[in-house]
mmCIF file of C-alpha atoms in Angstrom:
data_model
loop_
_atom_site.group_PDB
_atom_site.id
_atom_site.type_symbol
_atom_site.label_atom_id
_atom_site.label_comp_id
_atom_site.label_asym_id
_atom_site.label_seq_id
_atom_site.Cartn_x
_atom_site.Cartn_y
_atom_site.Cartn_z
ATOM 1 C CA MET C 1 -0.007 -0.022 0.004
ATOM 2 C CA ALA C 2 2.826 2.444 0.936
ATOM 3 C CA GLU C 3 4.714 1.487 -2.135
ATOM 4 C CA GLU C 4 1.783 2.222 -4.416
ATOM 5 C CA ARG C 5 1.479 5.707 -2.780
ATOM 6 C CA ARG C 6 5.134 6.476 -3.466
ATOM 7 C CA GLU C 7 4.746 5.476 -6.954
ATOM 8 C CA GLU C 8 1.816 7.670 -7.476
ATOM 9 C CA ARG C 9 3.676 10.612 -5.932
ATOM 10 C CA ARG C 10 6.621 10.134 -8.375
ATOM 11 C CA ASP C 11 4.182 9.993 -11.318
ATOM 12 C CA ASP C 12 2.575 13.227 -10.101
ATOM 13 C CA ARG C 13 5.900 14.955 -9.837
ATOM 14 C CA ARG C 14 6.752 14.015 -13.297
ATOM 15 C CA ASP C 15 3.556 15.483 -14.598
ATOM 16 C CA GLU C 16 4.225 18.832 -12.817
ATOM 17 C CA ARG C 17 7.559 19.299 -14.488
ATOM 18 C CA PRO C 18 7.456 21.760 -17.541
ATOM 19 C CA GLY C 19 9.185 19.039 -19.654
ATOM 20 C CA GLY C 20 7.278 16.055 -18.341
ATOM 21 C CA ALA C 21 9.037 12.812 -17.645
ATOM 22 C CA PRO C 22 12.441 12.233 -19.148
ATOM 23 C CA GLY C 23 12.215 10.676 -22.605
ATOM 24 C CA GLU C 24 8.792 12.121 -23.288
ATOM 25 C CA GLY C 25 9.859 14.742 -25.597
ATOM 26 C CA GLY C 26 10.635 17.277 -22.944
ATOM 27 C CA ARG C 27 13.902 19.071 -22.594
ATOM 28 C CA ASP C 28 16.616 17.402 -20.379
ATOM 29 C CA ARG C 29 19.181 19.592 -18.571
ATOM 30 C CA GLY C 30 21.629 21.214 -20.834
ATOM 31 C CA GLU C 31 19.408 21.200 -23.883
ATOM 32 C CA ARG C 32 18.417 24.563 -25.362
ATOM 33 C CA GLY C 33 15.690 23.572 -27.653
ATOM 34 C CA ASP C 34 15.195 25.974 -30.581
ATOM 35 C CA GLY C 35 18.349 28.057 -29.701
ATOM 36 C CA GLU C 36 16.346 30.974 -28.271
ATOM 37 C CA GLY C 37 17.579 30.417 -24.627
ATOM 38 C CA GLY C 38 14.269 29.179 -23.283
ATOM 39 C CA ALA C 39 13.661 30.959 -20.031
ATOM 40 C CA ARG C 40 16.544 33.298 -20.582
ATOM 41 C CA ARG C 41 14.842 34.763 -23.563
ATOM 42 C CA ARG C 42 15.021 38.713 -23.568
ATOM 43 C CA ARG C 43 11.715 40.498 -23.514
ATOM 44 C CA PHE C 44 13.251 43.683 -24.993
ATOM 45 C CA GLY C 45 14.884 43.854 -28.346
ATOM 46 C CA GLY C 46 18.538 44.411 -29.061
ATOM 47 C CA GLY C 47 20.817 42.400 -26.798
ATOM 48 C CA GLY C 48 24.521 42.066 -27.109
ATOM 49 C CA ARG C 49 27.023 44.575 -26.083
ATOM 50 C CA TYR C 50 26.580 48.325 -26.335
ATOM 51 C CA TYR C 51 28.937 50.124 -28.624
ATOM 52 C CA PRO C 52 28.665 53.876 -28.344
ATOM 53 C CA ARG C 53 28.743 55.906 -31.599
ATOM 54 C CA ARG C 54 32.213 57.026 -32.464
ATOM 55 C CA LYS C 55 32.730 60.771 -31.641
ATOM 56 C CA VAL C 56 34.205 62.920 -34.318
ATOM 57 C CA CYS C 57 36.330 66.091 -33.762
ATOM 58 C CA GLY C 58 34.268 69.193 -34.321
ATOM 59 C CA PHE C 59 37.321 71.138 -35.264
ATOM 60 C CA CYS C 60 38.415 68.607 -37.950
ATOM 61 C CA MET C 61 34.765 68.553 -39.351
ATOM 62 C CA ASP C 62 34.807 72.404 -39.673
ATOM 63 C CA HIS C 63 38.360 72.418 -41.114
ATOM 64 C CA ILE C 64 39.815 74.585 -38.347
ATOM 65 C CA ASP C 65 43.555 74.295 -38.000
ATOM 66 C CA THR C 66 43.970 76.265 -34.782
ATOM 67 C CA VAL C 67 41.510 77.122 -32.074
ATOM 68 C CA ASP C 68 40.853 80.826 -31.570
ATOM 69 C CA TYR C 69 40.767 81.919 -27.985
ATOM 70 C CA LYS C 70 38.342 84.777 -28.989
ATOM 71 C CA ASP C 71 35.641 82.321 -30.072
ATOM 72 C CA PHE C 72 34.222 81.810 -26.549
ATOM 73 C CA GLY C 73 31.052 80.550 -27.893
ATOM 74 C CA ARG C 74 32.843 77.470 -29.211
ATOM 75 C CA LEU C 75 35.083 77.179 -26.126
ATOM 76 C CA ARG C 76 32.166 77.142 -23.758
ATOM 77 C CA ARG C 77 31.204 73.724 -25.138
ATOM 78 C CA TYR C 78 34.363 72.139 -24.053
ATOM 79 C CA ILE C 79 34.157 73.417 -20.482
ATOM 80 C CA SER C 80 32.167 71.640 -17.768
ATOM 81 C CA ASP C 81 29.704 73.362 -15.515
ATOM 82 C CA ARG C 82 32.301 73.672 -12.834
ATOM 83 C CA GLY C 83 34.747 75.351 -15.108
ATOM 84 C CA LYS C 84 37.051 72.268 -15.972
ATOM 85 C CA ILE C 85 38.306 71.492 -19.384
ATOM 86 C CA GLU C 86 36.416 68.462 -20.650
ATOM 87 C CA PRO C 87 38.615 65.416 -21.559
ATOM 88 C CA ARG C 88 39.101 64.112 -25.023
ATOM 89 C CA ARG C 89 37.120 60.903 -24.370
ATOM 90 C CA GLN C 90 34.078 62.909 -23.428
ATOM 91 C CA THR C 91 34.212 65.475 -26.167
ATOM 92 C CA GLY C 92 35.605 63.535 -28.956
ATOM 93 C CA THR C 93 38.258 65.946 -30.081
ATOM 94 C CA CYS C 94 41.464 64.708 -31.545
ATOM 95 C CA ALA C 95 44.690 65.024 -29.815
ATOM 96 C CA LYS C 96 45.974 67.893 -31.953
ATOM 97 C CA HIS C 97 42.897 70.027 -31.332
ATOM 98 C CA GLN C 98 42.662 69.092 -27.713
ATOM 99 C CA ARG C 99 46.132 70.497 -27.096
ATOM 100 C CA SER C 100 45.297 73.786 -28.971
ATOM 101 C CA LEU C 101 41.904 73.859 -27.262
ATOM 102 C CA SER C 102 43.393 73.699 -23.782
ATOM 103 C CA VAL C 103 45.833 76.609 -24.726
ATOM 104 C CA ALA C 104 43.024 78.591 -26.164
ATOM 105 C CA ILE C 105 40.863 78.137 -22.993
ATOM 106 C CA LYS C 106 43.721 79.055 -20.749
ATOM 107 C CA ARG C 107 44.380 82.188 -22.881
ATOM 108 C CA ALA C 108 40.675 83.155 -22.838
ATOM 109 C CA ARG C 109 40.544 82.808 -19.000
ATOM 110 C CA HIS C 110 43.524 84.949 -18.594
ATOM 111 C CA VAL C 111 41.946 87.766 -20.799
ATOM 112 C CA ALA C 112 38.771 87.233 -18.752
ATOM 113 C CA LEU C 113 36.575 86.145 -21.764
ATOM 114 C CA ILE C 114 35.582 83.080 -19.878
ATOM 115 C CA PRO C 115 35.580 82.581 -16.093
ATOM 116 C CA PHE C 116 37.954 80.312 -14.252
ATOM 117 C CA THR C 117 35.136 78.744 -12.202
ATOM 118 C CA GLN C 118 31.291 78.716 -12.986
#
């Protein structure tokens, strides 16, 4: 009597599993099925790794050889809200123009066209 109950319980457990009993067409461990990841399927599109868009030097695009310290409208875009010079990786300027930009910002600060701090 007790053995029959144990067998019934085992059968019930097999029915509750999402794949059913082993060998009944369900997926065993390690199988992925149709290749979509099963339960790991993403709800939102995309996926993969995020690659940001490559930033282009604004001075190279406008064919500017040297940065003018009197053009404070353009210089303000390369200064943070605290008055610091923004780095290349953030603004996208090339190395050549970043060097001349930093010199121009320092000159504009010295002549009082732009403030040292905001």
